């Protein structure tokens, strides 16, 4: 069994070796998958944080790609006679620091360059190898009170590829700090209620009135009135297909329906195209179902629109569908009809289904208009996902839905699978279902919040202007949702580990945000900001960000680059 100390040792060695190779976590995952051992970026991240120990079945390929021994990765072994080690050679230089010996070790592999490592080793532990082996053997088994061996219960290997950093180690660290009495400014989760966004009173009243009728199970797909209201909503938007309530599934939020879809759709080894950056549940659900999430790029230079050519280049015989998150989380981008139609053309050509995550379709700014995918095509199977968590500020009610439209005649077996999974969970939260009919009709209060005089509009303007004013930070203007995805100029902020960077921010300034790689972005140069806090708290958070980034420029020695660019800009304006 891997102890926490073992996992952290593995994590440190893995991070060091990967960086020496010049690989990102995403590139390492791709290289391992190409070599025949499927691994997700999330799994690599979990190993590098010490959340999970390195899976033994993945170890040989991982060691080969990194050009080291398996024993070195697992235990820090530098013994050339070990049966599972590649040759390693002690260098001449060594030093003692803090009672630890640092040995310069060269790890070589016929297919990779040599990697020189500083391997810290506890001198006292090394002086007694027998004791070390004995303690490792004891860690393999625990004993009950009567001395009988007790097996260790481990989580499923399927979870090795699952990563959800929005509620990951950073949040755990923040919770610990709060328990110690510190006040944390949280810009990490899109949950409106804690920031003072009240749910419409009409919804609360109607749910309360219907509670006597909501004490039992409902139909596995949901109550009729709610599903009918969902259907009518899409019909009012221009739904093309002949759809009835049997094509609507209510779920415990969109999250449950995403997981349900992937379980019904994916066989081991199947692939699904997911945007990069993404809402990480999509990637986690695909991996958990035994499939592979293949990320297509969204272009920041094009206001985060999907790269159609990149989508085309990543389609294989194993590809089952395309995920479209519009408006997008984490970038806030709203896609044009032209982009949506191009994605539809790709799906038609390759007989793929489209999974349209449209949960933010009513959180729009600047008079923007959202076009549902279901209103643009009848020629592919479209799964539309939406709910009330964001638009009506009732995330805790878990009132979400999925609707099937378009080409369905070839998907009867898949639909049977959805029905089976819907039945297995019995039904979604019934009181929450009674919010849907009321919410879908009548006055839509979100429009007031996103108007020029509205709170969300003002907070968006504040966040973007303050972020863009920080030297080396640039951010596009979101048209939807309540997130933005700023970029850190790598010349000014040469960040190697963006999660560690965000942990520094949390510890030094008590501001909690999620790093860009947590959204499956492939470089440590972005982060997500949630601009739900009120203007006062948001100003406070931005002041702290300003101070933090200034400190980091001093640490990196890049303030002179900022001054140089500033002088250049002034001379051009003159």
Coordinates of C-alpha atoms in Angstrom, one line a residue:
X1 CA 0.0 0.0 0.0
X2 CA 1.3 3.5 -0.8
X3 CA 1.5 5.7 2.3
X4 CA 0.9 9.5 2.0
X5 CA 4.7 9.9 2.3
X6 CA 5.2 7.4 -0.6
X7 CA 2.7 9.2 -2.8
X8 CA 4.3 12.6 -2.2
X9 CA 7.7 11.3 -3.0
X10 CA 6.4 9.8 -6.2
X11 CA 4.7 13.1 -7.0
X12 CA 7.9 15.1 -6.6
X13 CA 9.9 12.8 -8.7
X14 CA 7.3 12.6 -11.4
X15 CA 6.9 16.4 -11.6
X16 CA 10.7 16.8 -11.8
X17 CA 11.2 14.3 -14.5
X18 CA 8.3 15.6 -16.6
X19 CA 9.6 19.1 -16.5
X20 CA 13.1 17.9 -17.4
X21 CA 11.6 16.3 -20.5
X22 CA 9.8 19.6 -21.3
X23 CA 6.4 17.9 -21.3
X24 CA 3.1 19.2 -20.0
X25 CA 0.8 16.9 -18.1
X26 CA -1.5 16.7 -21.2
X27 CA 1.5 15.8 -23.5
X28 CA 2.6 13.1 -21.1
X29 CA -0.9 11.7 -21.0
X30 CA -1.0 11.7 -24.8
X31 CA 2.4 10.0 -25.1
X32 CA 1.4 7.2 -22.7
X33 CA -1.9 6.7 -24.5
X34 CA -0.1 6.5 -27.8
X35 CA 2.2 4.0 -26.3
X36 CA -0.7 1.7 -25.5
X37 CA -1.4 2.7 -21.9
X38 CA -4.5 4.9 -21.7
X39 CA -4.0 7.7 -19.1
X40 CA -5.9 11.0 -18.8
X41 CA -4.4 14.4 -17.9
X42 CA -6.4 14.2 -14.7
X43 CA -4.7 11.0 -13.7
X44 CA -1.3 12.6 -14.2
X45 CA -2.4 15.6 -12.1
X46 CA -3.6 13.3 -9.4
X47 CA -0.2 11.5 -9.3
X48 CA 1.7 14.7 -9.3
X49 CA -0.2 16.1 -6.3
X50 CA 0.1 12.9 -4.3
X51 CA -3.7 12.4 -4.4
X52 CA -3.2 8.9 -5.9
X53 CA -0.2 6.7 -6.0
X54 CA 1.1 5.8 -9.5
X55 CA -0.9 2.8 -10.9
X56 CA 1.4 -0.2 -11.2
X57 CA 0.0 -1.2 -14.6
X58 CA 0.9 2.2 -16.0
X59 CA 4.4 2.3 -14.5
X60 CA 6.5 0.6 -17.2
X61 CA 5.3 2.9 -20.0
X62 CA 5.6 6.0 -17.7
X63 CA 9.1 5.1 -16.7
X64 CA 10.2 4.5 -20.3
X65 CA 8.8 7.8 -21.5
X66 CA 10.5 9.7 -18.7
X67 CA 13.8 7.8 -19.2
X68 CA 14.1 6.5 -15.6
X69 CA 13.7 3.3 -13.7
X70 CA 10.4 2.1 -12.3
X71 CA 12.0 1.7 -8.9
X72 CA 13.2 5.3 -9.0
X73 CA 9.6 6.6 -9.7
X74 CA 8.1 4.4 -7.0
X75 CA 10.6 4.5 -4.2
X76 CA 13.5 6.8 -5.3
X77 CA 15.8 3.7 -5.8
X78 CA 19.2 4.4 -7.3
X79 CA 20.5 0.9 -7.1
X80 CA 21.8 -0.3 -10.4
X81 CA 21.5 -4.0 -9.4
X82 CA 17.7 -3.8 -8.8
X83 CA 15.9 -6.1 -11.2
X84 CA 13.3 -3.5 -12.2
X85 CA 15.7 -0.6 -12.6
X86 CA 17.3 0.8 -15.7
X87 CA 21.0 1.6 -15.3
X88 CA 21.7 4.6 -13.1
X89 CA 25.0 6.1 -12.2
X90 CA 26.1 8.3 -9.2
X91 CA 27.6 11.6 -10.1
X92 CA 30.7 12.9 -8.3
X93 CA 29.0 15.9 -6.7
X94 CA 27.1 15.5 -3.4
X95 CA 26.2 17.9 -0.6
X96 CA 24.7 17.8 2.8
X97 CA 21.8 20.1 3.6
X98 CA 19.4 19.9 6.5
X99 CA 20.8 16.4 7.5
X100 CA 19.9 15.1 4.0
X101 CA 22.3 13.9 1.3
X102 CA 21.7 15.1 -2.3
X103 CA 23.1 12.7 -4.9
X104 CA 23.3 13.9 -8.5
X105 CA 22.0 11.0 -10.5
X106 CA 21.9 10.5 -14.3
X107 CA 19.0 8.4 -15.6
X108 CA 19.3 7.3 -19.1
X109 CA 17.2 5.5 -21.7
X110 CA 18.0 4.5 -25.3
X111 CA 15.1 6.5 -26.7
X112 CA 15.4 9.6 -24.6
X113 CA 18.0 12.2 -23.5
X114 CA 19.9 11.9 -20.2
X115 CA 18.1 13.5 -17.3
X116 CA 20.2 14.7 -14.3
X117 CA 18.4 14.8 -11.0
X118 CA 19.1 15.9 -7.5
X119 CA 17.7 13.1 -5.4
X120 CA 17.3 13.9 -1.7
X121 CA 18.0 10.9 0.5
X122 CA 17.7 10.7 4.3
X123 CA 21.2 9.6 5.4
X124 CA 19.9 7.9 8.5
X125 CA 17.3 5.9 6.6
X126 CA 19.9 4.9 4.0
X127 CA 22.2 3.6 6.7
X128 CA 19.8 0.9 7.5
X129 CA 18.3 -0.6 4.3
X130 CA 16.9 -3.5 6.2
X131 CA 14.9 -1.3 8.5
X132 CA 13.5 0.6 5.5
X133 CA 12.4 -2.7 3.8
X134 CA 10.8 -3.9 7.0
X135 CA 8.8 -0.7 7.3
X136 CA 7.7 -0.9 3.7
X137 CA 6.6 -4.5 4.3
X138 CA 4.6 -3.5 7.3
X139 CA 2.8 -0.8 5.3
X140 CA 1.4 -3.4 3.0
X141 CA -0.9 -4.8 5.8
X142 CA -2.8 -3.5 8.7
X143 CA -3.9 -5.6 11.7
X144 CA -7.1 -5.7 13.6
X145 CA -7.2 -5.6 17.4
X146 CA -6.9 -9.4 17.6
X147 CA -3.8 -9.4 15.4
X148 CA -5.4 -10.8 12.3
X149 CA -4.4 -9.3 8.9
X150 CA -6.8 -6.7 7.5
X151 CA -6.9 -6.0 3.8
X152 CA -6.7 -2.3 2.7
X153 CA -9.9 -1.1 0.9
X154 CA -8.8 1.1 -2.0
X155 CA -10.9 3.1 -4.4
X156 CA -11.6 1.8 -7.9
X157 CA -8.9 2.0 -10.5
X158 CA -11.5 3.7 -12.7
X159 CA -11.1 6.8 -10.6
X160 CA -7.4 7.2 -11.4
X161 CA -8.4 9.0 -14.6
X162 CA -11.0 11.3 -12.9
X163 CA -10.1 14.8 -11.9
X164 CA -12.4 17.6 -10.7
X165 CA -10.3 20.5 -9.4
X166 CA -13.1 22.9 -8.9
X167 CA -13.7 21.2 -5.6
X168 CA -10.2 19.7 -5.3
X169 CA -7.1 20.4 -3.1
X170 CA -7.4 24.2 -3.3
X171 CA -10.9 24.2 -1.8
X172 CA -9.8 21.7 0.8
X173 CA -7.0 24.0 1.8
X174 CA -9.3 27.0 1.8
X175 CA -11.8 25.1 4.1
X176 CA -9.0 24.3 6.5
X177 CA -8.0 28.0 6.6
X178 CA -11.6 29.0 7.2
X179 CA -11.8 26.5 10.1
X180 CA -8.8 28.3 11.6
X181 CA -10.6 31.6 11.5
X182 CA -9.3 33.2 8.2
X183 CA -11.8 34.8 5.8
X184 CA -11.4 33.5 2.2
X185 CA -12.6 35.5 -0.8
X186 CA -14.0 32.7 -3.0
X187 CA -13.9 33.2 -6.7
X188 CA -14.0 29.5 -7.5
X189 CA -17.5 28.1 -7.8
X190 CA -20.5 29.3 -9.8
X191 CA -23.0 28.9 -7.0
X192 CA -25.1 32.1 -6.9
X193 CA -26.9 31.7 -3.5
X194 CA -23.9 32.3 -1.2
X195 CA -23.3 35.6 -2.9
X196 CA -26.7 37.0 -2.2
X197 CA -28.5 36.1 -5.4
X198 CA -32.0 35.3 -4.3
X199 CA -34.2 32.7 -6.0
X200 CA -37.5 34.1 -7.5
X201 CA -40.1 34.1 -4.7
X202 CA -42.7 32.6 -7.1
X203 CA -40.7 29.5 -7.5
X204 CA -40.2 29.0 -3.8
X205 CA -43.9 29.5 -3.2
X206 CA -45.0 27.0 -5.9
X207 CA -42.5 24.3 -4.8
X208 CA -43.8 24.7 -1.2
X209 CA -47.4 24.5 -2.4
X210 CA -46.6 21.2 -4.2
X211 CA -44.6 19.5 -1.4
X212 CA -47.6 17.3 -0.3
X213 CA -47.6 15.9 -3.9
X214 CA -43.8 15.5 -4.0
X215 CA -43.2 12.9 -1.2
X216 CA -43.2 9.9 -3.4
X217 CA -41.2 8.8 -6.5
X218 CA -42.2 10.3 -9.8
X219 CA -42.0 8.8 -13.2
X220 CA -38.4 7.9 -13.8
X221 CA -38.1 10.6 -16.5
X222 CA -39.9 13.2 -14.4
X223 CA -43.3 14.7 -13.8
X224 CA -45.4 15.4 -16.9
X225 CA -46.0 19.1 -16.3
X226 CA -42.3 19.9 -16.0
X227 CA -41.3 17.9 -19.1
X228 CA -44.0 19.5 -21.1
X229 CA -42.8 23.0 -20.0
X230 CA -39.3 22.1 -21.2
X231 CA -40.6 20.9 -24.5
X232 CA -42.6 24.1 -25.0
X233 CA -39.5 26.2 -24.1
X234 CA -37.6 24.7 -27.0
X235 CA -40.6 24.9 -29.3
X236 CA -40.8 28.6 -28.6
X237 CA -37.1 28.9 -29.6
X238 CA -37.7 27.3 -33.0
X239 CA -37.3 23.5 -32.3
X240 CA -37.2 21.7 -35.7
X241 CA -38.0 18.1 -34.7
X242 CA -41.2 16.5 -33.7
X243 CA -40.5 15.9 -30.0
X244 CA -42.8 14.8 -27.2
X245 CA -42.4 14.5 -23.5
X246 CA -40.9 11.1 -23.8
X247 CA -37.8 12.8 -25.3
X248 CA -37.3 14.8 -22.1
X249 CA -35.4 13.5 -19.1
X250 CA -35.3 15.4 -15.8
X251 CA -32.2 15.0 -13.7
X252 CA -30.5 16.0 -10.4
X253 CA -29.0 18.9 -12.2
X254 CA -27.3 18.7 -15.6
X255 CA -24.4 16.9 -13.8
X256 CA -26.3 13.7 -13.3
X257 CA -27.5 13.7 -16.9
X258 CA -24.0 14.1 -18.2
X259 CA -22.7 11.1 -16.3
X260 CA -25.8 9.1 -17.3
X261 CA -25.2 10.0 -21.0
X262 CA -21.6 8.9 -20.9
X263 CA -22.5 5.6 -19.2
X264 CA -25.1 4.9 -21.9
X265 CA -22.9 6.0 -24.8
X266 CA -19.3 4.9 -24.2
X267 CA -17.6 1.5 -24.5
X268 CA -14.1 1.1 -23.3
X269 CA -11.8 2.9 -25.8
X270 CA -14.5 5.0 -27.4
X271 CA -13.7 8.7 -27.8
X272 CA -15.7 11.9 -27.4
X273 CA -14.6 15.4 -28.5
X274 CA -14.7 17.9 -25.6
X275 CA -13.7 21.6 -25.8
X276 CA -10.4 22.8 -24.3
X277 CA -10.9 24.5 -21.9
X278 CA -13.9 22.6 -20.7
X279 CA -16.2 22.2 -17.7
X280 CA -14.2 19.3 -16.2
X281 CA -17.2 17.1 -15.4
X282 CA -17.5 16.3 -19.1
X283 CA -14.0 14.9 -19.2
X284 CA -14.3 13.1 -15.8
X285 CA -17.6 11.5 -16.9
X286 CA -16.1 10.3 -20.2
X287 CA -13.1 8.7 -18.4
X288 CA -15.3 7.2 -15.7
X289 CA -17.4 5.5 -18.3
X290 CA -14.3 3.9 -19.8
X291 CA -14.0 6.2 -22.7
X292 CA -11.4 8.8 -23.7
X293 CA -11.9 12.5 -23.7
X294 CA -10.2 14.0 -26.7
X295 CA -9.9 17.8 -26.3
X296 CA -10.4 20.2 -29.3
X297 CA -9.0 23.7 -29.0
X298 CA -10.9 26.9 -28.6
X299 CA -9.0 29.9 -29.8
X300 CA -8.5 32.7 -27.4
X301 CA -7.6 35.0 -30.3
X302 CA -11.0 34.4 -31.8
X303 CA -12.9 35.1 -28.6
X304 CA -12.6 31.5 -27.6
X305 CA -14.6 30.1 -30.5
X306 CA -14.0 26.4 -31.3
X307 CA -11.3 25.6 -33.8
X308 CA -13.2 23.7 -36.5
X309 CA -10.1 22.4 -38.2
X310 CA -8.8 21.1 -34.9
X311 CA -12.1 19.3 -34.4
X312 CA -11.8 17.6 -37.8
X313 CA -8.2 16.6 -37.2
X314 CA -9.1 14.7 -34.0
X315 CA -12.0 12.6 -35.3
X316 CA -11.2 8.8 -35.5
X317 CA -13.1 5.7 -36.1
X318 CA -13.7 5.6 -32.3
X319 CA -15.3 9.0 -32.0
X320 CA -18.9 8.9 -30.8
X321 CA -19.8 12.5 -30.4
X322 CA -19.0 16.2 -29.9
X323 CA -19.6 18.2 -26.8
X324 CA -20.5 21.9 -27.3
X325 CA -20.6 24.1 -24.2
X326 CA -22.4 27.3 -25.2
X327 CA -22.3 29.8 -23.5
X328 CA -19.0 28.5 -22.4
X329 CA -17.7 27.7 -18.9
X330 CA -15.0 28.7 -18.1
X331 CA -14.5 31.4 -20.8
X332 CA -17.9 33.0 -21.0
X333 CA -17.8 32.9 -24.8
X334 CA -21.0 32.8 -26.8
X335 CA -20.8 31.0 -30.1
X336 CA -22.0 32.4 -33.4
X337 CA -24.6 30.6 -35.5
X338 CA -22.0 30.1 -38.2
X339 CA -19.7 28.3 -35.8
X340 CA -22.6 26.1 -34.6
X341 CA -23.5 25.2 -38.2
X342 CA -20.0 24.2 -39.0
X343 CA -19.9 21.9 -36.0
X344 CA -23.2 20.4 -37.2
X345 CA -21.7 19.8 -40.7
X346 CA -18.8 17.9 -39.1
X347 CA -21.2 15.8 -37.1
X348 CA -23.3 15.0 -40.1
X349 CA -20.2 14.0 -42.2
X350 CA -18.9 11.7 -39.5
X351 CA -22.3 10.5 -38.1
X352 CA -21.6 11.9 -34.6
X353 CA -24.1 12.9 -32.0
X354 CA -24.0 16.4 -30.5
X355 CA -24.2 17.0 -26.8
X356 CA -25.1 20.7 -26.3
X357 CA -24.5 22.0 -22.7
X358 CA -26.6 25.2 -22.7
X359 CA -27.0 25.7 -18.9
X360 CA -26.1 29.5 -19.3
X361 CA -28.4 30.2 -22.2
X362 CA -30.3 32.8 -20.2
X363 CA -27.3 34.5 -18.6
X364 CA -26.4 36.8 -21.5
X365 CA -25.0 40.4 -21.7
X366 CA -25.0 43.2 -24.3
X367 CA -28.3 42.1 -25.9
X368 CA -26.7 38.9 -27.0
X369 CA -28.9 36.1 -28.3
X370 CA -28.3 32.4 -27.8
X371 CA -29.2 29.9 -30.5
X372 CA -30.0 26.3 -29.2
X373 CA -28.4 23.6 -31.3
X374 CA -31.8 21.8 -31.5
X375 CA -33.1 24.7 -33.6
X376 CA -30.4 24.4 -36.3
X377 CA -30.6 20.7 -37.4
X378 CA -32.8 17.7 -37.9
X379 CA -29.9 15.7 -39.5
X380 CA -28.0 14.6 -36.4
X381 CA -29.0 13.4 -32.9
X382 CA -28.8 16.4 -30.6
X383 CA -28.9 16.1 -26.8
X384 CA -29.7 19.5 -25.2
X385 CA -28.8 20.0 -21.5
X386 CA -30.1 22.8 -19.4
X387 CA -31.5 23.6 -16.0
X388 CA -32.4 26.2 -13.3
X389 CA -29.3 26.2 -11.1
X390 CA -27.8 29.3 -12.7
X391 CA -30.6 31.2 -14.5
X392 CA -33.0 31.0 -11.5
X393 CA -30.4 30.8 -8.7
X394 CA -31.7 27.5 -7.2
X395 CA -28.6 25.3 -7.6
X396 CA -29.5 23.3 -4.5
X397 CA -32.9 22.2 -6.0
X398 CA -31.0 20.1 -8.6
X399 CA -33.5 20.9 -11.3
X400 CA -32.0 20.0 -14.7
X401 CA -33.1 18.3 -17.9
X402 CA -31.9 16.7 -21.1
X403 CA -33.9 16.7 -24.4
X404 CA -33.4 14.5 -27.4
X405 CA -34.1 15.9 -30.9
X406 CA -33.1 15.5 -34.5
X407 CA -32.0 12.2 -36.0
X408 CA -33.2 9.4 -33.6
X409 CA -34.3 6.4 -35.7
X410 CA -30.7 4.9 -35.6
X411 CA -30.4 5.5 -31.8
X412 CA -33.1 3.3 -30.3
X413 CA -30.6 1.0 -28.5
X414 CA -28.8 4.0 -27.0
X415 CA -32.2 5.5 -25.9
X416 CA -33.1 2.2 -24.3
X417 CA -29.9 2.5 -22.3
X418 CA -30.8 6.0 -21.2
X419 CA -34.2 4.8 -20.1
X420 CA -32.6 1.9 -18.2
X421 CA -30.3 4.3 -16.3
X422 CA -33.1 6.7 -15.6
X423 CA -35.1 3.9 -14.1
X424 CA -32.2 2.6 -12.0
X425 CA -31.9 5.9 -10.2
X426 CA -35.7 5.8 -9.8
X427 CA -36.2 9.5 -10.4
X428 CA -34.7 12.9 -9.8
X429 CA -35.5 15.1 -6.8
X430 CA -39.3 15.5 -7.0
X431 CA -39.7 18.8 -5.1
X432 CA -37.2 20.4 -7.5
X433 CA -39.2 19.2 -10.5
X434 CA -42.1 21.3 -9.4
X435 CA -39.9 24.4 -9.9
X436 CA -39.6 23.9 -13.6
X437 CA -43.0 24.7 -15.0
X438 CA -43.1 28.0 -13.0
X439 CA -39.6 28.9 -13.9
X440 CA -40.0 28.4 -17.7
X441 CA -42.9 30.8 -18.0
X442 CA -43.5 34.3 -16.8
X443 CA -41.0 37.0 -15.9
X444 CA -37.3 36.1 -16.3
X445 CA -35.5 38.0 -13.6
X446 CA -32.1 37.1 -14.9
X447 CA -32.5 39.7 -17.6
X448 CA -32.6 42.4 -14.9
X449 CA -29.4 41.2 -13.4
X450 CA -27.5 41.1 -16.7
X451 CA -28.8 44.5 -18.0
X452 CA -26.5 47.6 -17.9
X453 CA -27.9 48.6 -14.6
X454 CA -27.8 45.0 -13.2
X455 CA -25.5 43.6 -10.6
X456 CA -23.9 40.9 -12.8
X457 CA -23.3 43.4 -15.6
X458 CA -21.4 45.8 -13.2
X459 CA -19.4 43.0 -11.7
X460 CA -18.4 41.7 -15.1
X461 CA -17.2 45.2 -16.1
X462 CA -15.3 45.6 -12.9
X463 CA -13.6 42.2 -13.1
X464 CA -12.5 42.5 -16.7
X465 CA -11.2 46.1 -16.4
X466 CA -9.2 45.3 -13.3
X467 CA -7.7 42.1 -14.7
X468 CA -6.7 43.8 -17.9
X469 CA -5.0 46.6 -15.9
X470 CA -2.7 44.1 -14.2
X471 CA 0.6 44.0 -16.2
X472 CA 1.0 40.7 -18.1
X473 CA -2.7 39.7 -17.6
X474 CA -5.1 39.8 -20.5
X475 CA -8.8 38.8 -20.6
X476 CA -11.5 38.6 -23.2
X477 CA -14.9 40.0 -22.5
X478 CA -17.4 37.2 -21.7
X479 CA -20.8 37.5 -23.4
X480 CA -22.5 34.9 -21.2
X481 CA -22.3 33.0 -17.8
X482 CA -20.4 34.6 -14.9
X483 CA -16.9 33.5 -15.5
X484 CA -13.8 34.8 -17.3
X485 CA -10.6 33.0 -18.2
X486 CA -7.6 35.4 -18.0
X487 CA -4.2 34.6 -19.5
X488 CA -0.9 35.2 -17.8
X489 CA 1.9 36.3 -20.2
X490 CA 4.5 33.5 -19.8
X491 CA 7.4 35.9 -20.3
X492 CA 6.3 37.9 -17.3
X493 CA 4.9 35.0 -15.2
X494 CA 6.9 31.9 -16.2
X495 CA 4.7 29.6 -14.2
X496 CA 5.5 25.9 -14.2
X497 CA 2.8 24.6 -12.0
X498 CA -0.4 26.7 -12.1
X499 CA -2.0 24.8 -9.2
X500 CA 0.9 25.6 -7.0
X501 CA 0.7 29.2 -8.2
X502 CA -3.0 29.4 -7.2
X503 CA -2.1 27.8 -3.8
X504 CA 0.4 30.6 -3.3
X505 CA -2.4 33.1 -4.0
X506 CA -4.6 31.4 -1.5
X507 CA -2.0 31.3 1.3
X508 CA -0.6 34.8 0.7
X509 CA -3.8 36.7 -0.1
X510 CA -6.7 34.5 1.0
X511 CA -8.2 34.5 -2.5
X512 CA -9.5 31.2 -3.9
X513 CA -9.6 30.5 -7.6
X514 CA -9.1 27.5 -9.9
X515 CA -6.1 27.1 -12.2
X516 CA -6.5 26.7 -15.9
X517 CA -5.3 23.2 -16.1
X518 CA -8.2 22.3 -13.9
X519 CA -10.3 22.9 -16.9
X520 CA -8.1 20.7 -19.1
X521 CA -6.3 23.6 -20.6
X522 CA -2.9 22.4 -21.8
X523 CA -0.6 25.1 -20.4
X524 CA -0.1 26.6 -16.9
X525 CA -0.9 30.1 -18.1
X526 CA -4.6 30.7 -17.4
X527 CA -7.0 30.7 -14.4
X528 CA -10.8 31.1 -14.0
X529 CA -12.4 34.0 -12.2
X530 CA -16.0 33.8 -10.9
X531 CA -17.4 37.3 -10.7
X532 CA -20.4 36.5 -8.5
X533 CA -19.2 38.4 -5.4
X534 CA -20.6 41.8 -4.8
X535 CA -18.7 44.9 -6.1
X536 CA -17.1 45.6 -2.7
X537 CA -15.8 42.0 -2.3
X538 CA -14.8 41.9 -5.9
X539 CA -12.8 45.2 -5.6
X540 CA -11.1 43.7 -2.5
X541 CA -10.2 40.5 -4.4
X542 CA -8.8 42.5 -7.4
X543 CA -6.7 44.6 -5.0
X544 CA -5.3 41.4 -3.6
X545 CA -4.7 40.0 -7.1
X546 CA -2.9 43.2 -8.1
X547 CA -0.6 42.9 -5.0
X548 CA 0.0 39.2 -5.6
X549 CA 1.0 39.5 -9.2
X550 CA 3.3 42.5 -8.4
X551 CA 5.1 40.3 -5.8
X552 CA 5.4 37.5 -8.4
X553 CA 7.0 39.9 -10.9
X554 CA 9.5 40.8 -8.3
X555 CA 10.2 37.1 -7.6
X556 CA 10.6 36.3 -11.3
X557 CA 12.7 39.4 -12.0
X558 CA 10.4 40.4 -14.8
X559 CA 9.3 43.9 -13.6
X560 CA 11.8 45.4 -16.0
X561 CA 9.9 43.7 -18.9
X562 CA 6.7 45.4 -17.8
X563 CA 8.5 48.8 -17.5
X564 CA 10.0 48.3 -20.9
X565 CA 6.7 47.6 -22.5
X566 CA 5.1 50.5 -20.7
X567 CA 7.7 52.9 -22.0
X568 CA 7.3 51.6 -25.5
X569 CA 3.6 52.0 -25.4
X570 CA 4.0 55.6 -24.1
X571 CA 6.4 56.5 -26.9
X572 CA 4.0 55.1 -29.5
X573 CA 1.1 57.0 -28.2
X574 CA 3.2 60.2 -28.2

